[in-house]
Short mmCIF file of C-alpha atoms in Angstrom, two decimals:
data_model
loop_
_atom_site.label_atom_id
_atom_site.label_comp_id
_atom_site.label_asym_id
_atom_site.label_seq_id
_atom_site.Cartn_x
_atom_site.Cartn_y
_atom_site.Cartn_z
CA UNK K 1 1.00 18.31 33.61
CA UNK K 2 -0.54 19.68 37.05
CA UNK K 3 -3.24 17.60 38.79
CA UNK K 4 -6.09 19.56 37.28
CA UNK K 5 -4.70 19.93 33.86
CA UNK K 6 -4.82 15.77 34.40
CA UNK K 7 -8.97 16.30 35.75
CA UNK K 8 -9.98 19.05 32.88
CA UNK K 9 -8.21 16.38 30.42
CA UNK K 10 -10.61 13.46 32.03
CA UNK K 11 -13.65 15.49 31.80
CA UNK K 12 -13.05 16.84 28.36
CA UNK K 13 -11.84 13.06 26.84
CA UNK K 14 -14.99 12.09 28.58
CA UNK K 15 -17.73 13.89 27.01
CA UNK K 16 -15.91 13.75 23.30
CA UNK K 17 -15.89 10.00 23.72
CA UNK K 18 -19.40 10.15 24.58
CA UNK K 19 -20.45 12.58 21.13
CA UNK K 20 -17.89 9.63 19.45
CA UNK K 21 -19.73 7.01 20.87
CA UNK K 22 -23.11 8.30 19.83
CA UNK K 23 -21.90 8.62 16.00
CA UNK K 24 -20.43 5.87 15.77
CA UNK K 25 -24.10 4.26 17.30
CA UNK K 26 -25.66 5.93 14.62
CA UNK K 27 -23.85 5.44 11.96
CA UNK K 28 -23.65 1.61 12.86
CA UNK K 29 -27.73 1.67 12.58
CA UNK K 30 -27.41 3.29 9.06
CA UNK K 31 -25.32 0.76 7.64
CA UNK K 32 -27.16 -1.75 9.05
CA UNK K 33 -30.32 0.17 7.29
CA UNK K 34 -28.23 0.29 4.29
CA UNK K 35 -28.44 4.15 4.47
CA UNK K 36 -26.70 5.47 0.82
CA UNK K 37 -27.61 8.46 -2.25
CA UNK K 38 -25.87 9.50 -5.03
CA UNK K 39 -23.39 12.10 -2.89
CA UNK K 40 -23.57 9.72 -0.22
CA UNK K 41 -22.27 5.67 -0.81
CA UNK K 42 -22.88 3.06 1.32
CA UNK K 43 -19.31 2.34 1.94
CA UNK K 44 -19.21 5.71 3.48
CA UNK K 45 -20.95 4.80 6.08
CA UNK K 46 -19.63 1.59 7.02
CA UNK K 47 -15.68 3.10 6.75
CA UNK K 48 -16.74 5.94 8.96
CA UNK K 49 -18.46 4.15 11.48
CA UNK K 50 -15.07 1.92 11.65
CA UNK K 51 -13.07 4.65 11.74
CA UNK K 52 -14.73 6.66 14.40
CA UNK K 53 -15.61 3.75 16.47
CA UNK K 54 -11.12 3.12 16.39
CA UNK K 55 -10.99 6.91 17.02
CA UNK K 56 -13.87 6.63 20.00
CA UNK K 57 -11.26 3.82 21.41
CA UNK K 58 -8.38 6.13 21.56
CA UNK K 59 -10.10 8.89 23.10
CA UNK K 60 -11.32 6.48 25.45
CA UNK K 61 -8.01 5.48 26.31
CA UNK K 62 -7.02 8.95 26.61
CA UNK K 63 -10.22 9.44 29.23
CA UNK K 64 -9.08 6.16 31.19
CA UNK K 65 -5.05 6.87 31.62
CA UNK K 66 -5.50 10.63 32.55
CA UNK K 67 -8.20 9.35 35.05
CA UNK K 68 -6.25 6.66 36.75
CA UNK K 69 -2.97 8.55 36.52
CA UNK K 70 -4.51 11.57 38.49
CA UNK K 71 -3.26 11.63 42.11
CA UNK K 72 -6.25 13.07 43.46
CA UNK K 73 -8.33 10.08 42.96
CA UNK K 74 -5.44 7.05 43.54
CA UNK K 75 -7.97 4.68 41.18
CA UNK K 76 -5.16 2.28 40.39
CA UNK K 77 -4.65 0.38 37.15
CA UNK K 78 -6.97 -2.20 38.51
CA UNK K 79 -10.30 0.14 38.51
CA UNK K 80 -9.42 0.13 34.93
CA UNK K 81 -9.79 -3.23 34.51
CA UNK K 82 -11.63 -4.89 37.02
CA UNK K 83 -15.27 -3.62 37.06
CA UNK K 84 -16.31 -2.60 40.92
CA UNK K 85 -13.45 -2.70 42.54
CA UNK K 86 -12.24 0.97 42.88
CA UNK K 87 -12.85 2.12 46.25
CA UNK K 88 -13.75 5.53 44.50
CA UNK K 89 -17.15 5.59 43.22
CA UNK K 90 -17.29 1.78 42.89
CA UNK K 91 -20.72 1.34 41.05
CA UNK K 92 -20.21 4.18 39.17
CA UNK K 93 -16.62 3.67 37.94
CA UNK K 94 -17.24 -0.21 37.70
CA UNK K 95 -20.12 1.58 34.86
CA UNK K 96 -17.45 2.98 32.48
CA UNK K 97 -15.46 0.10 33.07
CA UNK K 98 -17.82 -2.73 31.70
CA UNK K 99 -18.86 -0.18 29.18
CA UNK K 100 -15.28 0.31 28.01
CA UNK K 101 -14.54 -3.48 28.01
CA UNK K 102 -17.81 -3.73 26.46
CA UNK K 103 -16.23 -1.74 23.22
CA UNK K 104 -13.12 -3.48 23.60
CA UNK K 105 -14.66 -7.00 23.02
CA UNK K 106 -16.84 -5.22 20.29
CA UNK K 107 -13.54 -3.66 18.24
CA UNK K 108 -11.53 -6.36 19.07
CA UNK K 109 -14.00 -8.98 17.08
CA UNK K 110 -14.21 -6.76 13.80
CA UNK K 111 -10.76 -6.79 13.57
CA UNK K 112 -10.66 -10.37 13.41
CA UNK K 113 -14.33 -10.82 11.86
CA UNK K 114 -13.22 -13.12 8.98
CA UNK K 115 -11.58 -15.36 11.65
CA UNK K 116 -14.25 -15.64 13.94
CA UNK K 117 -17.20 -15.99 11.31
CA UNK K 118 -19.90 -13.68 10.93
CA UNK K 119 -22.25 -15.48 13.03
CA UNK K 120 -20.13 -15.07 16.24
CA UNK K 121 -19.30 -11.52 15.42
CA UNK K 122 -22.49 -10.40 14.88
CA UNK K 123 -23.89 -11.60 18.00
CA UNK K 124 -20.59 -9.91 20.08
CA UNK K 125 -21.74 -6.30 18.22
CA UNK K 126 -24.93 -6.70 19.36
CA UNK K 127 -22.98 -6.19 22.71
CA UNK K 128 -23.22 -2.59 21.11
CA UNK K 129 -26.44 -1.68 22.38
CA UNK K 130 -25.71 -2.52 25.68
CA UNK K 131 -22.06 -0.80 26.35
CA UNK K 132 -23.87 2.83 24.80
CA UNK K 133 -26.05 3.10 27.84
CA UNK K 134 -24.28 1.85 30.40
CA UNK K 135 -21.17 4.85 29.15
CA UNK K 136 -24.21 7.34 29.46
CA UNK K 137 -25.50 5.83 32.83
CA UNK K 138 -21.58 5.80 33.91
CA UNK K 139 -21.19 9.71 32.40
CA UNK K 140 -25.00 10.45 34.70
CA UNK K 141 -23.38 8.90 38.04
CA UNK K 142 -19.83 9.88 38.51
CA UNK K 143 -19.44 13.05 35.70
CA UNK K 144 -18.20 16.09 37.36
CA UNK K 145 -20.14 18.38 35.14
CA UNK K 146 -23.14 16.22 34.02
CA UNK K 147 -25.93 18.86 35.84
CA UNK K 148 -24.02 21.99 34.12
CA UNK K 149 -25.89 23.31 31.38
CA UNK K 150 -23.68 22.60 28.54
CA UNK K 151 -22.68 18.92 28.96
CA UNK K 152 -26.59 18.46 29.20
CA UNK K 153 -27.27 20.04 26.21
CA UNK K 154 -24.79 17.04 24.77
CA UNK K 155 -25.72 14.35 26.74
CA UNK K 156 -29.12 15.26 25.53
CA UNK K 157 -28.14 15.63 22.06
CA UNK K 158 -26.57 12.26 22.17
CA UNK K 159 -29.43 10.46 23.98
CA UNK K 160 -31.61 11.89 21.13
CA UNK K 161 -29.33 11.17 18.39
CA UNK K 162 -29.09 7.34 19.18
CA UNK K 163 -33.00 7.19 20.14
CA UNK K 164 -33.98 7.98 16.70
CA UNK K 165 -31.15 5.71 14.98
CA UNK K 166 -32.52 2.96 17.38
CA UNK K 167 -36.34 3.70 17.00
CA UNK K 168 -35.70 3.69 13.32
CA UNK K 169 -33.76 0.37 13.46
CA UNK K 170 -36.64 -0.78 14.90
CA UNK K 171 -39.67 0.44 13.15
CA UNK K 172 -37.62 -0.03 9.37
CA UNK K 173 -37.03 -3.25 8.46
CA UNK K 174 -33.38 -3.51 6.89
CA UNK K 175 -33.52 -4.21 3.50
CA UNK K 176 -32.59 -7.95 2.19
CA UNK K 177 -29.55 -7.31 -0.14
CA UNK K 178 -30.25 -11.08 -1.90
CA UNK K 179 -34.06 -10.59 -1.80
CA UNK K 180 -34.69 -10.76 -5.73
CA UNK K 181 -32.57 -13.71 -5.80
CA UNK K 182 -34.32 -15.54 -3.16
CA UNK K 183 -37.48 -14.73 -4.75
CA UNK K 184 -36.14 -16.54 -7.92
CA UNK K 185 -34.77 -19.20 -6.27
CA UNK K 186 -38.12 -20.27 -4.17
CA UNK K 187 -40.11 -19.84 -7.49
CA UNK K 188 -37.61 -21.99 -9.45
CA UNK K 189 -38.16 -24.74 -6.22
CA UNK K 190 -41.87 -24.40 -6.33
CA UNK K 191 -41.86 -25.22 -10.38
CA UNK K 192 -40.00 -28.23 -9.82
CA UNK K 193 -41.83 -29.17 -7.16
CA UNK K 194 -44.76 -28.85 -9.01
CA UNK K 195 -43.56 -30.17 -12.29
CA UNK C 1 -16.91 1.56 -25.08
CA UNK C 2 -20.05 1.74 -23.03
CA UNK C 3 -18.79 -0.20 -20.33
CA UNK C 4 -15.44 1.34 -20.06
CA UNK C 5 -16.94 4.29 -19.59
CA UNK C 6 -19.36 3.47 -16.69
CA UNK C 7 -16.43 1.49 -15.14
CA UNK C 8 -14.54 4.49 -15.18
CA UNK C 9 -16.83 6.79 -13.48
CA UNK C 10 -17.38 4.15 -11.02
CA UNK C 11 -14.22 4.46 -10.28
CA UNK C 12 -13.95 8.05 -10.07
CA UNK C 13 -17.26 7.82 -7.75
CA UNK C 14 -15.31 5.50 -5.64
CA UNK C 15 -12.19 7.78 -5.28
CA UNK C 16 -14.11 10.14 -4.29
CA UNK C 17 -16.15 9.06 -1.64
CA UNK C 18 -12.93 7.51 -0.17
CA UNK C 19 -10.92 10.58 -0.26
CA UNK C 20 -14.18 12.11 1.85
CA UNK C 21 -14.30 9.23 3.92
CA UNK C 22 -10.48 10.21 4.58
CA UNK C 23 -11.32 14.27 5.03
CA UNK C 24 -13.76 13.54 7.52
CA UNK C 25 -12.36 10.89 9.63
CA UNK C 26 -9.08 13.62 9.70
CA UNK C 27 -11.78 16.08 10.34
CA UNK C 28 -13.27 13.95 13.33
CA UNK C 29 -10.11 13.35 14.88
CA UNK C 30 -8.93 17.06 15.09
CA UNK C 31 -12.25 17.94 15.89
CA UNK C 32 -12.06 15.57 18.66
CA UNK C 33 -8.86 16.86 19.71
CA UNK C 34 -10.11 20.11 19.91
CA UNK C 35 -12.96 19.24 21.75
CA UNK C 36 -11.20 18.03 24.64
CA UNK C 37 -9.81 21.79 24.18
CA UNK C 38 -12.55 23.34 24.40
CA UNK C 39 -15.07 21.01 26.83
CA UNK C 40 -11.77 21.45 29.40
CA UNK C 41 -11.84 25.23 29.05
CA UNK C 42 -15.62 25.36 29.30
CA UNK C 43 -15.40 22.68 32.14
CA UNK C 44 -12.43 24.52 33.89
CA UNK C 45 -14.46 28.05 33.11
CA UNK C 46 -17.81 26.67 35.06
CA UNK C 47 -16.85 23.89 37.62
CA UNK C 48 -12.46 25.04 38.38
CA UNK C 49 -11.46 22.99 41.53
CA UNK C 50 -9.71 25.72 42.39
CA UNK C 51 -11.60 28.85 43.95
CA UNK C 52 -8.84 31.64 45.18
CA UNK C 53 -9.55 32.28 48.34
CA UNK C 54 -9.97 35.50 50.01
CA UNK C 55 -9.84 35.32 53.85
CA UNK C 56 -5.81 34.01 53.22
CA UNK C 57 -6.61 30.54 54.12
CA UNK C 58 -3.62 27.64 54.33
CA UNK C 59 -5.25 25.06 54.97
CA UNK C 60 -5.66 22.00 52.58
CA UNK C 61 -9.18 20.50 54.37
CA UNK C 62 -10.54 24.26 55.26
CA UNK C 63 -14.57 24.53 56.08
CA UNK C 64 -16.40 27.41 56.61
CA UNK C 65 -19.34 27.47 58.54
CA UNK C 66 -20.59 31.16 57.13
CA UNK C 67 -22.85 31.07 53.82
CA UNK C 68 -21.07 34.76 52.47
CA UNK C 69 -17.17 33.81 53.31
CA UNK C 70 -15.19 31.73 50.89
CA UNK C 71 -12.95 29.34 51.68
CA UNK C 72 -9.82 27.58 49.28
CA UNK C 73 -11.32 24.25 47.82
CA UNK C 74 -8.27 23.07 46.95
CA UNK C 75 -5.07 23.74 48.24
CA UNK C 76 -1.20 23.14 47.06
CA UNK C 77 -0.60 21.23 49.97
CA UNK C 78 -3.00 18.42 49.82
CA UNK C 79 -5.53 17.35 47.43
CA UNK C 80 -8.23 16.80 49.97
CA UNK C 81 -10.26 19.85 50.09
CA UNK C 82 -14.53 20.65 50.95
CA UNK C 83 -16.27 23.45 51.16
CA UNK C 84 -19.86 23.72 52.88
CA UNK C 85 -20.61 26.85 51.38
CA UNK C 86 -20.03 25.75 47.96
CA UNK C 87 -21.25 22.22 47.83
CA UNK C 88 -19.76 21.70 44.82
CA UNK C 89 -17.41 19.08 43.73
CA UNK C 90 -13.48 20.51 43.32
CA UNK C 91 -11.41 17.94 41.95
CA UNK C 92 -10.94 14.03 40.87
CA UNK C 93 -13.94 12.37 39.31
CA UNK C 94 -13.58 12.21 35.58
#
C-alpha cells in the first residue's frame, strides 16, 4: 500500500468512524429513553448500540494505525497514545487521542459492567458525552477534507443527529421501569405508618 | 394452552428481532467498509495530493511564484511538497 492509499484510508476510516460514532450516540440516548414498538424491541436498540459502538472501535483502530503508519506524517506510536505529544498538529491530534481513549475507557467498562457495578459504570459512560465532541472538534481541526462540501454535509448530519438525541434526552424524562412498584410500595409504607 | 401460546410467539418475536439485530449490524459493518471505499474515492476525487504537473517539474519541495502555472505537490522523491498557487493541503493529516 502506497503512501496515499495509507492517507485516503485515514480520511475515509475517519469520517465512517465519525457517522459510527454518531449512531451509536443516538442509539445510546434511545435506550436510555427506552425507545421500543411492536416492529421495533427494546433489546434492539441496546444490542445495536453495543454492536456498533465495538464496530466504531475497530474502525477507529483502522483510522489510528493507517495514520501513524503513514510515512508522510512520522506521528509515532506514542501520538497514539499519549495525548499532545505529536509534534504534528499537537492540539489537534492530542483531540482524537483523548477522544479515542475516551471510548476505550467507555467499551472497556461495559465489557466488564457486572464486575465493576453499575454505579461505577454508569458514571465512566457518562464519559460518552464528552469523547463525541471532542472526535468532532478533533475531525474540525486537523481533517484534510472537513471544508469540502461533502464531509460537511456529514459532519453536519452527525452534529444534527446527536443534537436532537441529546435535546430529547434532555427535555424527556426517561421512563422509571419500577415506577408502579414504587408507587405500591410507598403507599403500603404510608398505611402502616398510619395504621 | 393460552400461555403456551403467547410464550411461543414471544419467542418467535424474539428470534426475530435478533436475527435483525444480526442483518443490520452485518449490514453496518459492510456498509462501513464500503464507506471507507467510497469517502477515499470521493476524498481522493476532490482533495488528491497528487496534482500531475505540467511544466516537467522534479523537484520534491517545488514553489511557483505565478498564479496560472502548476507546479507537482507531491513528488516520488520526497514527501515534502507546497504549492503557493494551490494553497491546499497535499498529503498526511488524517
Amino acid at each position: 500500500m502506497n503512501n496515499t492509499a495509507l492517507w485516503y484510508t485515514t480520511r475515509g476510516a475517519g469520517a465512517v468512524s465519525l457517522v459510527l460514532l454518531s449512531a451509536v450516540v443516538v442509539l445510546g440516548v434511545l435506550s436510555t429513553l427506552r425507545f421500543e414498538s411492536t416492529s421495533w424491541p427494546r433489546f434492539l436498540t441496546t444490542g445495536l448500540h453495543r454492536n456498533i459502538a465495538l464496530t466504531a472501535v475497530v474502525f477507529l483502530a483502522l483510522h489510528i494505525v493507517t495514520a501513524v503508519v503513514d510515512p508522510f506524517t512520522h506521528l509515532g506510536w506514542l501520538a497514539a497514545v499519549v495525548p499532545f505529544s505529536s509534534y504534528y498538529r499537537t492540539f489537534w491530534l492530542g483531540l482524537g487521542t483523548i477522544a479515542f481513549e475516551l471510548l476505550l475507557a467507555i467499551t472497556a467498562t461495559s465489557l466488564v459492567r457486572g464486575l465493576i457495578g453499575h454505579a461505577a459504570w454508569r458514571a465512566i459512560h457518562w464519559l460518552a458525552y464528552a469523547s463525541w465532541p471532542v472526535a468532532v472538534i478533533h475531525g474540525f481541526g486537523t481533517g484534510t477534507d472537513t471544508w469540502s462540501g461533502w464531509m460537511l454535509v456529514i459532519d453536519l448530519f452527525c452534529i444534527l443527529a446527536v443534537s436532537l438525541a441529546v435535546g430529547t434526552r434532555l427535555l424527556v424524562q426517561s421512563p422509571d421501569p419500577l415506577a408502579d412498584d414504587r408507587a405500591r410500595f410507598r403507599e403500603r409504607v404510608s398505611r402502616k405508618v398510619t395504621k | 394452552m393460552e400461555n403456551a401460546n403467547a410464550n411461543d410467539s414471544r419467542i418467535r418475536a424474539r428470534d426475530a428481532a435478533t436475527r435483525m439485530l444480526n442483518r443490520i449490524t452485518a449490514g453496518v459493518a459492510f456498509g462501513a467498509i464500503a464507506g471507507i471505499g467510497l469517502v477515499g474515492a470521493v476524498s481522493a476525487y476532490t482533495i488528491p495530493g497528487v496534482v500531475s504537473s505540467t511544466q516537467g517539474a522534479t523537484a520534491g519541495a517545488s514553489t511557483s511564484s505565478g498564479s496560472t502555472s502548476s507546479s507537482a505537490l507531491q513528488s516520488s522523491a520526497t514527501s515534502v511538497s507546497s504549492s503557493s498557487g494551490s494553497g491546499i493541503t497535499v498529503s498526511g493529516g488524517s
